[in-house]
CSV table of C-alpha atoms in Angstrom, one decimal:
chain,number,residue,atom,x,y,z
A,30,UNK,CA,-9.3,-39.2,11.3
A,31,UNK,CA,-7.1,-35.7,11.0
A,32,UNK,CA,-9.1,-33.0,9.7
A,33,UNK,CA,-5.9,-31.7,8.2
A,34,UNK,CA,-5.1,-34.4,5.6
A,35,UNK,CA,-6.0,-33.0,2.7
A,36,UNK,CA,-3.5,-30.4,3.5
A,37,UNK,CA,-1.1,-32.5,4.2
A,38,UNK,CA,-1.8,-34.8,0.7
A,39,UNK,CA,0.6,-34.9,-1.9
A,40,UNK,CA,3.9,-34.4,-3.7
A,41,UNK,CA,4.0,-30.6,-3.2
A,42,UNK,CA,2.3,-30.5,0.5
A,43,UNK,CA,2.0,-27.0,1.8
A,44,UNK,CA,-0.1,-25.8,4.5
A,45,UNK,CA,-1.6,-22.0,5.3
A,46,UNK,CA,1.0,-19.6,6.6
A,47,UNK,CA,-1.7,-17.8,9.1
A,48,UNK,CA,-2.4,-21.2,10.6
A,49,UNK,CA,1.1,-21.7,11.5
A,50,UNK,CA,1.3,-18.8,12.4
A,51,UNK,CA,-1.4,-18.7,14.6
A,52,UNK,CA,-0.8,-21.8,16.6
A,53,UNK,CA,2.7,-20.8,17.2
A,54,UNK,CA,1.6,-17.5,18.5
A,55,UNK,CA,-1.6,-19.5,21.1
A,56,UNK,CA,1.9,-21.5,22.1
A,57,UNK,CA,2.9,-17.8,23.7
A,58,UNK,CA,0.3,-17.8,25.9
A,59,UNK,CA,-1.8,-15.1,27.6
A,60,UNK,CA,1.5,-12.5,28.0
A,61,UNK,CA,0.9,-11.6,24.0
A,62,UNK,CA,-2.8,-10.7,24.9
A,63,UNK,CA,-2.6,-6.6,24.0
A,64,UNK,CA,-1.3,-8.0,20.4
A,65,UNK,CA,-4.1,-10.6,20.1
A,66,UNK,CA,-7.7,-10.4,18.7
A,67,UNK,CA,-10.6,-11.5,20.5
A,68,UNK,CA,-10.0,-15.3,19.1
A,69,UNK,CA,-6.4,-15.6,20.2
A,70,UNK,CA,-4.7,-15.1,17.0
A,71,UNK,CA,-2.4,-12.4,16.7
A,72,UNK,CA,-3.9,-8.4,15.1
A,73,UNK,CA,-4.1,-8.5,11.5
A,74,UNK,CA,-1.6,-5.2,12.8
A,75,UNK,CA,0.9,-7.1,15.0
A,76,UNK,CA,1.0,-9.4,11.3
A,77,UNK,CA,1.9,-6.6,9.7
A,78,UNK,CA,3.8,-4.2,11.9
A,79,UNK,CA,5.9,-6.5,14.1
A,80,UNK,CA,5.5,-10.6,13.3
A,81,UNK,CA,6.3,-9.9,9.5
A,82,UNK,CA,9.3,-7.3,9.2
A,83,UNK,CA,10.5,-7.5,12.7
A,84,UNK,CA,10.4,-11.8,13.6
A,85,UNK,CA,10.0,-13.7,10.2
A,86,UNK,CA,11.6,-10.9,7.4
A,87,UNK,CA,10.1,-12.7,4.3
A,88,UNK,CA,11.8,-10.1,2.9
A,89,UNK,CA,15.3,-11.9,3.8
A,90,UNK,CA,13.3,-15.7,4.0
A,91,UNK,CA,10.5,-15.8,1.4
A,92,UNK,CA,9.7,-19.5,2.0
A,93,UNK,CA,8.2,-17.6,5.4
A,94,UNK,CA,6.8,-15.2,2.8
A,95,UNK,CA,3.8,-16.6,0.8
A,96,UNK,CA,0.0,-17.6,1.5
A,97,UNK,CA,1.0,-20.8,2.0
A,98,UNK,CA,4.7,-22.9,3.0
A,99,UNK,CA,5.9,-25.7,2.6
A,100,UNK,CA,5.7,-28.2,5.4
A,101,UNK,CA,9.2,-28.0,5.9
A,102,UNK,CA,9.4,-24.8,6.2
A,103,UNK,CA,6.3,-24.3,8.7
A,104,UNK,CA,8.7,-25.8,12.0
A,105,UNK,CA,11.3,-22.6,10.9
A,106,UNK,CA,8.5,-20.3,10.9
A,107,UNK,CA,7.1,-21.6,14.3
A,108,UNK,CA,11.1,-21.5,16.1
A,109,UNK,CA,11.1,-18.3,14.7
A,110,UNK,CA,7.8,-17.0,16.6
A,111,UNK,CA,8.6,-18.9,19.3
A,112,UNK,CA,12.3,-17.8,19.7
A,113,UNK,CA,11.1,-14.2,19.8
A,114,UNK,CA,8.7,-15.1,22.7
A,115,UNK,CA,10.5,-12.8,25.2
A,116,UNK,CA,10.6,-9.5,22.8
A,117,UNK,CA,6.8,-10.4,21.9
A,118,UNK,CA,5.6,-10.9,25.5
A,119,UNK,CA,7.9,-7.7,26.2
A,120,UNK,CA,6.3,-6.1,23.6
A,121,UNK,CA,2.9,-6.5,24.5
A,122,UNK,CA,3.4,-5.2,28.2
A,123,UNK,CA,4.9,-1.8,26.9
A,124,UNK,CA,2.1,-1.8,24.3
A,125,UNK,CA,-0.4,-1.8,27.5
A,126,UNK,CA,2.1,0.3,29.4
A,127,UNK,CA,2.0,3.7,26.3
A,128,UNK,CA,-1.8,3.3,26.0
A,129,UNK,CA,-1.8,3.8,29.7
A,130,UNK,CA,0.0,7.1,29.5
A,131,UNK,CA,-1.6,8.0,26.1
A,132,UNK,CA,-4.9,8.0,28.2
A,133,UNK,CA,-3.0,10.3,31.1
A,134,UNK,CA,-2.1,12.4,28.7
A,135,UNK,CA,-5.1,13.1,27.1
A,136,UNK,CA,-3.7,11.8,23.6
A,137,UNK,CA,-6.3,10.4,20.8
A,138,UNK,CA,-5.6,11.4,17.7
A,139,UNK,CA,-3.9,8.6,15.2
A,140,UNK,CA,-4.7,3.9,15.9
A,141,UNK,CA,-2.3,3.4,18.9
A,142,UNK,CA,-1.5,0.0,17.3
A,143,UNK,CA,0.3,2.3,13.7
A,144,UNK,CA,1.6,4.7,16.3
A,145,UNK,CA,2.9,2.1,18.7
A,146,UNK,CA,3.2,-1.4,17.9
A,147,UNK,CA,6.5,-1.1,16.4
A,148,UNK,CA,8.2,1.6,18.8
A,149,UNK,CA,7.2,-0.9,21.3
A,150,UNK,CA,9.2,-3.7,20.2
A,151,UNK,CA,12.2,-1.3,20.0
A,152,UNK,CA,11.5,-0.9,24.0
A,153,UNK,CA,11.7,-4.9,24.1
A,154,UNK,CA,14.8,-5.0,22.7
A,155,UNK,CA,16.3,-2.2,24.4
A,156,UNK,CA,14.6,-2.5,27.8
A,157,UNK,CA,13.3,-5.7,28.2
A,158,UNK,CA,9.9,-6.0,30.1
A,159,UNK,CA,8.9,-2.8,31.2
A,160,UNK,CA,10.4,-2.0,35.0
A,161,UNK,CA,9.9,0.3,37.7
A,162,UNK,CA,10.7,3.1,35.5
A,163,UNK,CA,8.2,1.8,32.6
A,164,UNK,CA,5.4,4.9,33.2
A,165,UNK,CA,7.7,7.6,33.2
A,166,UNK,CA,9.7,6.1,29.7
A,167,UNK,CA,5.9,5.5,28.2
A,168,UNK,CA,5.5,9.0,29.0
A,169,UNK,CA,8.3,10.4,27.2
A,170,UNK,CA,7.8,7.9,23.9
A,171,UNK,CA,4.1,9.0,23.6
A,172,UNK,CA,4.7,12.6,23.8
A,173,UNK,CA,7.6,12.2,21.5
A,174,UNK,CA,5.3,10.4,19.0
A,175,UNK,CA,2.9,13.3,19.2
A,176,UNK,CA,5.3,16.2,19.0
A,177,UNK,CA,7.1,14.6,16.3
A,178,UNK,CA,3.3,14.5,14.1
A,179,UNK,CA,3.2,18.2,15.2
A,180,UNK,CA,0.3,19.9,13.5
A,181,UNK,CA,0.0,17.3,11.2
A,182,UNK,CA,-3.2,15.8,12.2
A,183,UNK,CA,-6.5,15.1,10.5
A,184,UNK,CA,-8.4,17.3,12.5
A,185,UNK,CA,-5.8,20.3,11.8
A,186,UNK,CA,-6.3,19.4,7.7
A,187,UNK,CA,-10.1,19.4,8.6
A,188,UNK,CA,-10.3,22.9,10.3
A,189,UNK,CA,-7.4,24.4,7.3
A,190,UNK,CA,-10.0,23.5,4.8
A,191,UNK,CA,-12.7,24.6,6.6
A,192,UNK,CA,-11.3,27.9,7.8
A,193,UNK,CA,-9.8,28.4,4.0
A,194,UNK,CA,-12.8,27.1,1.5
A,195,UNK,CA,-13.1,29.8,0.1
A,196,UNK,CA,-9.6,30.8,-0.7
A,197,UNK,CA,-9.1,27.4,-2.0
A,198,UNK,CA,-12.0,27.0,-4.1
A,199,UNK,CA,-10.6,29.9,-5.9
A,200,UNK,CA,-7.0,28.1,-6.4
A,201,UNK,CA,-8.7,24.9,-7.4
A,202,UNK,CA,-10.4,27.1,-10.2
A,203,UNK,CA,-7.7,28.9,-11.2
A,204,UNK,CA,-5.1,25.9,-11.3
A,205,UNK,CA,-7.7,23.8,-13.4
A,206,UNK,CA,-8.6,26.7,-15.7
A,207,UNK,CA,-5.0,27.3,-16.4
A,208,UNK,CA,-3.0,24.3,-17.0
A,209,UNK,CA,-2.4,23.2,-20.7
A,210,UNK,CA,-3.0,20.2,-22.4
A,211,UNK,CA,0.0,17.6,-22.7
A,212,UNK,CA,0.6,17.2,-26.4
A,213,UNK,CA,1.4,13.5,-27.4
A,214,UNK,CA,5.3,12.8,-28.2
A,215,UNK,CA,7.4,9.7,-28.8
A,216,UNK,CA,8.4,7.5,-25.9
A,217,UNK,CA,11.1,5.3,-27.7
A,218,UNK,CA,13.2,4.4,-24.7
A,219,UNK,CA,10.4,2.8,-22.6
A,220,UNK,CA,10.9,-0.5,-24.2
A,221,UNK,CA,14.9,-0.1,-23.6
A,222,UNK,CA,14.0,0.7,-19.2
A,223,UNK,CA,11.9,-1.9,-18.8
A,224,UNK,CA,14.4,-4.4,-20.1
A,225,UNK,CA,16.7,-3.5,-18.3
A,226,UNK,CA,15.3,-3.2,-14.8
A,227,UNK,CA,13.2,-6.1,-15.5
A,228,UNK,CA,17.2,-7.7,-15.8
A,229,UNK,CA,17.7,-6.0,-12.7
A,230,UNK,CA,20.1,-3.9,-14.2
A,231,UNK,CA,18.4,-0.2,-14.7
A,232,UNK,CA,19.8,1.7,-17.5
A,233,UNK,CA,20.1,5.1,-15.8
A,234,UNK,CA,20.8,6.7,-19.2
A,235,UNK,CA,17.5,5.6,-21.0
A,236,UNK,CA,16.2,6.9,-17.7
A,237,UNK,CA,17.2,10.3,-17.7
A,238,UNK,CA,16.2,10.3,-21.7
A,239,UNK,CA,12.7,10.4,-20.6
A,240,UNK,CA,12.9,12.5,-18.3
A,241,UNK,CA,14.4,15.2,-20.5
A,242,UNK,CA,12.0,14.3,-23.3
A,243,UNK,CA,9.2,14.6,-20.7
A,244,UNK,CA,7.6,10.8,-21.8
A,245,UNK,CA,5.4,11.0,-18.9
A,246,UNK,CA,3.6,14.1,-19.7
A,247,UNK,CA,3.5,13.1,-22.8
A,248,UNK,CA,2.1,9.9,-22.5
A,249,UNK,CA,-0.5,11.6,-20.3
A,250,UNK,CA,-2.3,12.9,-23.1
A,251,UNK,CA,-4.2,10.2,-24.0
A,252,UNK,CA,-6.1,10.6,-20.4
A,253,UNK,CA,-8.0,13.4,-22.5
A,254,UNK,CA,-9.7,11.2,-24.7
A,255,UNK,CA,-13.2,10.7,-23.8
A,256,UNK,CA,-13.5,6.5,-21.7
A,257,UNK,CA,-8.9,6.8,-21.7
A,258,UNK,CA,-8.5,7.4,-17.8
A,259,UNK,CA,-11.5,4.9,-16.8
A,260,UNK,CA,-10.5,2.4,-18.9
A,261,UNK,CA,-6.7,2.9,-16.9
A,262,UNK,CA,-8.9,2.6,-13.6
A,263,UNK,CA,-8.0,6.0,-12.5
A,264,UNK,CA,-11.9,7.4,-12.8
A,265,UNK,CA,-15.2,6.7,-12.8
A,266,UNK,CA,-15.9,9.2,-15.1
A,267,UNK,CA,-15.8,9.6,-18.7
A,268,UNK,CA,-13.6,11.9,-18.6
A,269,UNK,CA,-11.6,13.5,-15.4
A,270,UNK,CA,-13.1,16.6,-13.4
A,271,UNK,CA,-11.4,19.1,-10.8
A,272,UNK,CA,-12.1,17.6,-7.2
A,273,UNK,CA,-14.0,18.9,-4.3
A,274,UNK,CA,-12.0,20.4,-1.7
A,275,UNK,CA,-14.3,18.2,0.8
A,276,UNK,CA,-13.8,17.5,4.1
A,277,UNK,CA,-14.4,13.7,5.3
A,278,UNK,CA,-13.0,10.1,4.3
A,279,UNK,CA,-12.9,6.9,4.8
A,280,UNK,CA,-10.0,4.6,4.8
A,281,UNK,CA,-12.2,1.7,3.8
A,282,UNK,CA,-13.9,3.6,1.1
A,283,UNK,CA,-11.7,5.8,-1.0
A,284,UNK,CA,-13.1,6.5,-4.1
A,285,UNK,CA,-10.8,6.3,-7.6
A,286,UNK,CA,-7.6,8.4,-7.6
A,287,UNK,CA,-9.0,10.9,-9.7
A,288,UNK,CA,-12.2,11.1,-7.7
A,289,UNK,CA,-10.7,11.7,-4.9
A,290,UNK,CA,-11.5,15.3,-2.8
A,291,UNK,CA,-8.6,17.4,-2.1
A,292,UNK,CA,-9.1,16.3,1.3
A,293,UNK,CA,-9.0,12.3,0.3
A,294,UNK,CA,-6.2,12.6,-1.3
A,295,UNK,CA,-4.1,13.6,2.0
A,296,UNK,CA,-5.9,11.9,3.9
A,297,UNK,CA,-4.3,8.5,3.9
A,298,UNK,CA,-0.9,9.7,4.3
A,299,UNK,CA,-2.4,11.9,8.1
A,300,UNK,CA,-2.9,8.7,8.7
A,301,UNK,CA,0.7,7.2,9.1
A,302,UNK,CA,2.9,9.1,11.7
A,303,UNK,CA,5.9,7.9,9.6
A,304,UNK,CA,4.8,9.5,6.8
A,305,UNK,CA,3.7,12.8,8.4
A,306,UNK,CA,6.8,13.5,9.5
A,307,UNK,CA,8.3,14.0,6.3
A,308,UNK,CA,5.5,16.0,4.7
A,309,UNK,CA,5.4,19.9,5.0
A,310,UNK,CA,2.9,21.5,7.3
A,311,UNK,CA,-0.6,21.8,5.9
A,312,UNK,CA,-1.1,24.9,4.2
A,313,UNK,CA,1.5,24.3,1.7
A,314,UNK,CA,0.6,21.2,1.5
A,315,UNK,CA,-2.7,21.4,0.6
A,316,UNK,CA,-1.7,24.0,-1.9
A,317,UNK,CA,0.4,22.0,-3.7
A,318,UNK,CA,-2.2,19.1,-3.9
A,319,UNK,CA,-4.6,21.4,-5.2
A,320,UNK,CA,-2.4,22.4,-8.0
A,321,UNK,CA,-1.0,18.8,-8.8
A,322,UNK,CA,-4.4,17.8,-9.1
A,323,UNK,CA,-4.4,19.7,-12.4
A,324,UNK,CA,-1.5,18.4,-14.1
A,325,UNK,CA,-0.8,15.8,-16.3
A,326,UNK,CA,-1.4,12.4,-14.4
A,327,UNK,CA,-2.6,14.5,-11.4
A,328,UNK,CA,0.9,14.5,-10.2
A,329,UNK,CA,3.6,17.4,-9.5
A,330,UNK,CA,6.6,15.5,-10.9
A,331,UNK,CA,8.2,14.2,-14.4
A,332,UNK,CA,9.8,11.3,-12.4
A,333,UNK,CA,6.2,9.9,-10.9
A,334,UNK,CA,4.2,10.7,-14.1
A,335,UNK,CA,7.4,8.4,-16.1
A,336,UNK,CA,7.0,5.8,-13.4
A,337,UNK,CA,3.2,5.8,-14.4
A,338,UNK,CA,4.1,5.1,-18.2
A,339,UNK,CA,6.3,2.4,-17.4
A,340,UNK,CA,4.2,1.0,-14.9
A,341,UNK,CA,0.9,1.4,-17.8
A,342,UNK,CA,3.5,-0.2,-20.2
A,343,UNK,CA,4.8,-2.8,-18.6
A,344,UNK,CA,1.8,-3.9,-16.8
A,345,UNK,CA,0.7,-4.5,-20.6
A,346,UNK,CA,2.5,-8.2,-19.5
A,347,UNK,CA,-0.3,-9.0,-17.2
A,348,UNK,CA,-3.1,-9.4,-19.6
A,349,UNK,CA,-4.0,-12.8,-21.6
A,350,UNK,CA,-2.3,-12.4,-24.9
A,351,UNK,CA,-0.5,-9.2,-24.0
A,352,UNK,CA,2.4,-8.6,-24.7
A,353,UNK,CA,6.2,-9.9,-23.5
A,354,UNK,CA,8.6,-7.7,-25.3
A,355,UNK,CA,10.6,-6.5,-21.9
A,356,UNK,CA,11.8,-8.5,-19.1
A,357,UNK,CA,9.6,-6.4,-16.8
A,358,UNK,CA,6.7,-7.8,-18.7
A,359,UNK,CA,8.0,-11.0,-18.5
A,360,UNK,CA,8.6,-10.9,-14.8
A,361,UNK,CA,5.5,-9.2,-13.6
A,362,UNK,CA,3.3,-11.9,-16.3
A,363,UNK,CA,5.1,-14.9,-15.0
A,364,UNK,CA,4.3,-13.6,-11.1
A,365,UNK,CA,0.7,-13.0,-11.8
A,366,UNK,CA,0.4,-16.2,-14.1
A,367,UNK,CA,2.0,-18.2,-10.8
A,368,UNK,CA,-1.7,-17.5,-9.0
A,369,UNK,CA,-3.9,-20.4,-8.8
A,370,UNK,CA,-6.8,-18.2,-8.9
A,371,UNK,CA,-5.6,-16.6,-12.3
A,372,UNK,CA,-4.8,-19.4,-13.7
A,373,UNK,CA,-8.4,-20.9,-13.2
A,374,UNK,CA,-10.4,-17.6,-13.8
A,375,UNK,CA,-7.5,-17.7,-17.4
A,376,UNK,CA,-8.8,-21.3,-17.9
A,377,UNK,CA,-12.7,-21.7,-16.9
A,378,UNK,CA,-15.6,-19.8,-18.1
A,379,UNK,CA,-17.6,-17.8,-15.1
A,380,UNK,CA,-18.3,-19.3,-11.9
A,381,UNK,CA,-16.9,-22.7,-13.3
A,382,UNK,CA,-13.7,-21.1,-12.1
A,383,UNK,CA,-14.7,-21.2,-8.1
A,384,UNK,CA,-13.7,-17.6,-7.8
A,385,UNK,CA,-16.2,-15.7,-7.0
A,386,UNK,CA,-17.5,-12.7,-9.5
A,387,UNK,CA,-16.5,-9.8,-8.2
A,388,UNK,CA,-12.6,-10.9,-7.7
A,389,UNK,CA,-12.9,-12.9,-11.1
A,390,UNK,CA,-13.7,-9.5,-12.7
A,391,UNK,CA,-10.8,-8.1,-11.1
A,392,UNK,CA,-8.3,-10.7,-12.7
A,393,UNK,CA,-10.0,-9.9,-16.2
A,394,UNK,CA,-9.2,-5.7,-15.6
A,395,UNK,CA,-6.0,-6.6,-13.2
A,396,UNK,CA,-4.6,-3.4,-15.1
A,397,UNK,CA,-6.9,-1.1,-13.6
A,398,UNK,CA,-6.4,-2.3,-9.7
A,399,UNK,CA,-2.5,-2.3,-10.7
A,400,UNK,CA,-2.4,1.3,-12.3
A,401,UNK,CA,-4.6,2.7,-9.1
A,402,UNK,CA,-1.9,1.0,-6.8
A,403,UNK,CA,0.7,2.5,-8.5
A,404,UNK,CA,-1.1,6.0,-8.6
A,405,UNK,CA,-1.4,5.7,-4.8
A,406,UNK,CA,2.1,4.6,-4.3
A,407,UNK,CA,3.7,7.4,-6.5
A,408,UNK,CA,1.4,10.0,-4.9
A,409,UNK,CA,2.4,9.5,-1.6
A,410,UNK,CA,6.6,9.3,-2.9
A,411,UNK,CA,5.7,12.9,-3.4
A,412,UNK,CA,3.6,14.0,-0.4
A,413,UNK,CA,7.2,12.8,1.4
A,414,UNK,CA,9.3,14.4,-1.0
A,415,UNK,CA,11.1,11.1,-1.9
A,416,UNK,CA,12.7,10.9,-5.1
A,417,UNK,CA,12.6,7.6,-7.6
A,418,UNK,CA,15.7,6.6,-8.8
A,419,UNK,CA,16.4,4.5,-11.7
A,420,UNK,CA,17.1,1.2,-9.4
A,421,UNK,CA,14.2,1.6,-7.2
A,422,UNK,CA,12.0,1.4,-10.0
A,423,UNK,CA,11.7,-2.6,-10.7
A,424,UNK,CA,10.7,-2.2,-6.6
A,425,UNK,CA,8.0,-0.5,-7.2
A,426,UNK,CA,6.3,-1.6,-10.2
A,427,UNK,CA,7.4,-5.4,-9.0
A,428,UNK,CA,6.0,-4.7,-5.2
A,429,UNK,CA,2.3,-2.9,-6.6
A,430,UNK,CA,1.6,-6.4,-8.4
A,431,UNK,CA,2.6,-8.0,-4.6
A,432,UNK,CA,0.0,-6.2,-3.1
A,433,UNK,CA,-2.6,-6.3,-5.9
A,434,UNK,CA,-2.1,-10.2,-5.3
A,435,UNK,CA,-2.3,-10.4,-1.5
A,436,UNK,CA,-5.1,-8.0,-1.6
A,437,UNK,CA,-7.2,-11.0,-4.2
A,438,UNK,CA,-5.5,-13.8,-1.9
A,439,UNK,CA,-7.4,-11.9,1.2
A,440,UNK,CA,-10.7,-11.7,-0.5
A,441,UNK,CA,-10.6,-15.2,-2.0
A,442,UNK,CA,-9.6,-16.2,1.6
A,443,UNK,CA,-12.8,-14.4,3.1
A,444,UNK,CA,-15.0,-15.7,0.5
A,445,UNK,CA,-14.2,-19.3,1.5
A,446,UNK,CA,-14.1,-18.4,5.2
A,447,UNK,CA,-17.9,-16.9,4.6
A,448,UNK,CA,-18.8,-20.4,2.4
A,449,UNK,CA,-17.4,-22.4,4.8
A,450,UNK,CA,-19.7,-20.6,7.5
A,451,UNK,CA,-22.7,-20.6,6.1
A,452,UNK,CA,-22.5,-24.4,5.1
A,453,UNK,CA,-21.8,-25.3,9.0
């Protein structure tokens, strides 16, 4: 008997996406071994850096897209992986070849697989498998990585703040001690955005009038009252407090936006060596996040603390009852309503639902995990200097509920991966 038919049961049969994917990548062979884990199965990384924007672009293909696909979809996905064989197989020998000369060249700052994996494929396509001449081009790309990140290194951050705490401690007084209170205004045209770039249609001029009425500042001033800025998800704390200038983070364990140190608040971005390169070079930069940490949303710009109002306002859609007066609302409730999960943890009372407790509690407060996302997302728009336009907005607010569900999908995933386990 197939231990796959209850997959396979049914009008709507689907299967999981990662097991198609994963025996279309064992059908590779042992030449995709640099991008592979220890089981076979390609890096959580390679999934997310090369196999996903570069081979399947659910992006341009979203039956390739979700957590599961349709059975007729799953041969596509497989020709897909398979037809890129040469590139991935290509890929994986430059991959081996650039950690070779990051080693000669003393290099270890930043993952190799961020800083690579996707530079490599470029090689694929461009070079093919790496030749005679493969050392001396892995040379040049590594030290052009690294010269490109110039000072802008975690360990550079670390010994500014260091060198500087005093200095700084005084600015992060100062800024804290002298920056105002918002006071609350009328934020009219909120309702007239979000129906239109719900529509897909974004109404620049509605836009631009809250900008110039200043609707996000405004709307920040009901962070001051005492329980407002945990209750968004933002804090932990009653009510918000100047960071720590600090000095160490973890990826994994970031606390809340406002809780963050000085130094976790950069941190992430250090991280990326696409998004150093567009940030300024670290003593500005840590200036300037000390003093946005004192304004209103703990952000330096009227366009990111508006795109926090209409994210607050239309993530309103999201919650049982709440309300659908926009088609952003509409759009993002009917997306999140979609989940099986929700639906059930909606439906069933406590652990009746399957899901287990911590994630259910996350559906119930999905606001908070979405208005952190956004926070994070808008914070680093502005660490790179990129400005929000009107039409990019629906992206945004539409792609933080995408990740706030793949984040829940993984955990469920991992949950029933652990059950499974422990009942074998």
């Amino acid at each position: 008997m197939s231990t796959h038919a209850p997959e396979t049961a049914g009008p709507a049969a689907s299967v999981p996406r990662d097991r198609v994917v994963a025996a279309a990548w064992a059908e590779l062979g042992p030449g995709v071994a640099a991008l592979s884990n220890a089981s076979g199965r390609p890096l959580a990384r390679t999934v997310k850096l090369v196999l996903d924007p570069l081979v399947l672009r659910p992006a341009q293909n979203p039956h390739l897209g979700g957590g599961r696909i349709d059975q007729a979809d799953a041969a596509g996905l497989r020709q897909r992986i398979l037809d890129a064989a040469a590139d991935l197989t290509a890929t994986a020998a430059w991959f081996a070849a650039l950690k070779r000369a990051r080693r000669a060249a003393r290099i270890t700052e930043g993952n190799p697989q961020d800083l690579y994996f996707q530079r490599c494929f470029e090689l694929a396509r461009t070079h093919g498998a790496p030749g005679a001449d493969a050392g001396q081009i892995a040379l040049e790309v590594v030290q052009e990585i690294r010269d490109a990140a110039g000072d802008m290194t975690v360990a550079q951050l670390r010994r500014h703040m260091t060198d500087q705490a005093d200095a700084l401690t005084e600015l992060l007084d100062a800024a804290w001690r002298e920056t105002p209170s918002p006071e609350p205004g009328e934020t009219t045209s909120v309702a007239d955005f979000l129906d239109s770039c719900g529509a897909g249609e974004a109404d620049g001029d509605a836009f631009d009038r809250l900008l110039k009425t200043a609707a996000g500042t405004r709307a920040s001033a009901e962070l001051g009252v005492r329980g407002a800025a945990r209750d968004h998800g933002l804090t932990d704390l009653p009510l918000p407090e100047p960071p720590r200038l600090g000095d160490h983070a973890s990826k994994n364990r970031l606390p809340k936006p406002f809780d963050r140190s000085i130094f976790e608040r950069l941190f992430a971005s250090f991280t990326s060596s696409f998004h150093r390169e567009s940030m300024e070079a670290v003593p500005g930069l840590v200036r300037a996040e000390i003093s946005r940490s004192a304004l209103p949303w703990q952000l330096g710009e009227e366009r990111s603390r508006l795109t926090m109002l209409l994210g607050r306002e239309a993530s309103g859609g999201l919650t049982e009852g709440g309300p659908q007066a926009t088609a952003a609302h509409r759009r993002l409730g009917s997306r999140w309503e979609r989940e099986a999960y929700v639906r059930r943890v909606l439906r069933l009372p406590g652990a009746a639902s399957g899901v287990p407790e911590d994630l259910r509690s996350d559906v119930v407060t999905v606001r908070q995990a979405y208005l952190r996302r956004l926070w994070v997302r808008v914070h680093g728009r502005e660490l790179r200097g990129e400005q929000l336009e009107p039409h990019e907005v629906w992206d945004l607010l539409d792609g933080v509920l995408r990740s706030v569900i793949m984040d829940h999908r993984q955990r469920l995933k991992q949950s029933l991966t652990r059950e499974t386990a422990g009942a074998a």
